[in-house]
């Protein structure tokens, strides 16, 4: 029996509000595992990444690179760890050597996950882990010169490294890390494609099950359960209803699905760590003329951005093109409201948001392998917002969609 039939139409709003979110998440029978054939990143690819990092370190006069736990550590080494006051980190040299420094009592656990060959340097609770790093680098003739740190490394590690290596200069390692991570390989793009396919399939499962009176938590539960059943790992479900859709990241006020009001869904999944990020906006019931007009204008904004994303073009020019289109319609100007108050898009990969962005003034030129969201939403405070978001990647011939944009407000999922 379909849940729609079970609830019926009488007193639907009250009943939907009274049911726990878990009830809405139960109906996933028959959904296929779209990630069954997904191939995770292997040692050969990680070694190719380290080889590229070597080239970039040489080009930027950097002798070694320090990386704390997070997506960059996973990217280069496969080690999945967390950040705490006890330092665990990787060190890569421009000769291609690798070491992982970790507390002595964590060594057995850390050794379980490396995807590359690396020396493990341990330290006890009364010892300085950065001294171990400095000694290891000193043996390789790197006590002086420039040592890069991945840009999210915490200050205590940067400060400790500088004190342990007074003859060295600690510099930003972004030219190396970004130079590798911004350009996705075929294997990375394949995983992102599966994540996008899962999110679209989860949307198609969820949308027909949305009923009047449901809360964002109810809808999110359906989407989350579908994502898991389809083989993905849920990353987030942001559901904005009615006026809350006018604020890009929502409102703390109570929300419920109501006839004639906007439903904005911004959801993502991961497959072997690689992410999707897709937004869909539609109206529950019949859309008004104003809702249709703004939806169509925003949808055209996606096309303007996609057309501007040409190889060699500075990323900021994509944002400029969209704002010029919106300003011709009376939105803005610039980032002012009503209009689009955020960047046109962000980089995406192992992180949902990663450099670089499609934002005014960004000089980085678009090149093959770069991946971006395309989401120039239009927001009208006090009324509603429309955000449609699809990601694309740059190929040797130009941009290509991971997910196809919505055909119309009446067919938001194609």
XYZ file of C-alpha atoms in Angstrom, residues 146 150 172 230 232 288 387 411:
8
model
C 60.993 26.101 2.219
C 48.511 22.264 3.486
C 51.612 27.872 2.161
C 20.817 3.316 -3.721
C 25.444 6.144 -1.429
C 1.969 31.087 -9.349
C 17.891 27.498 -6.345
C 9.268 18.573 -14.185
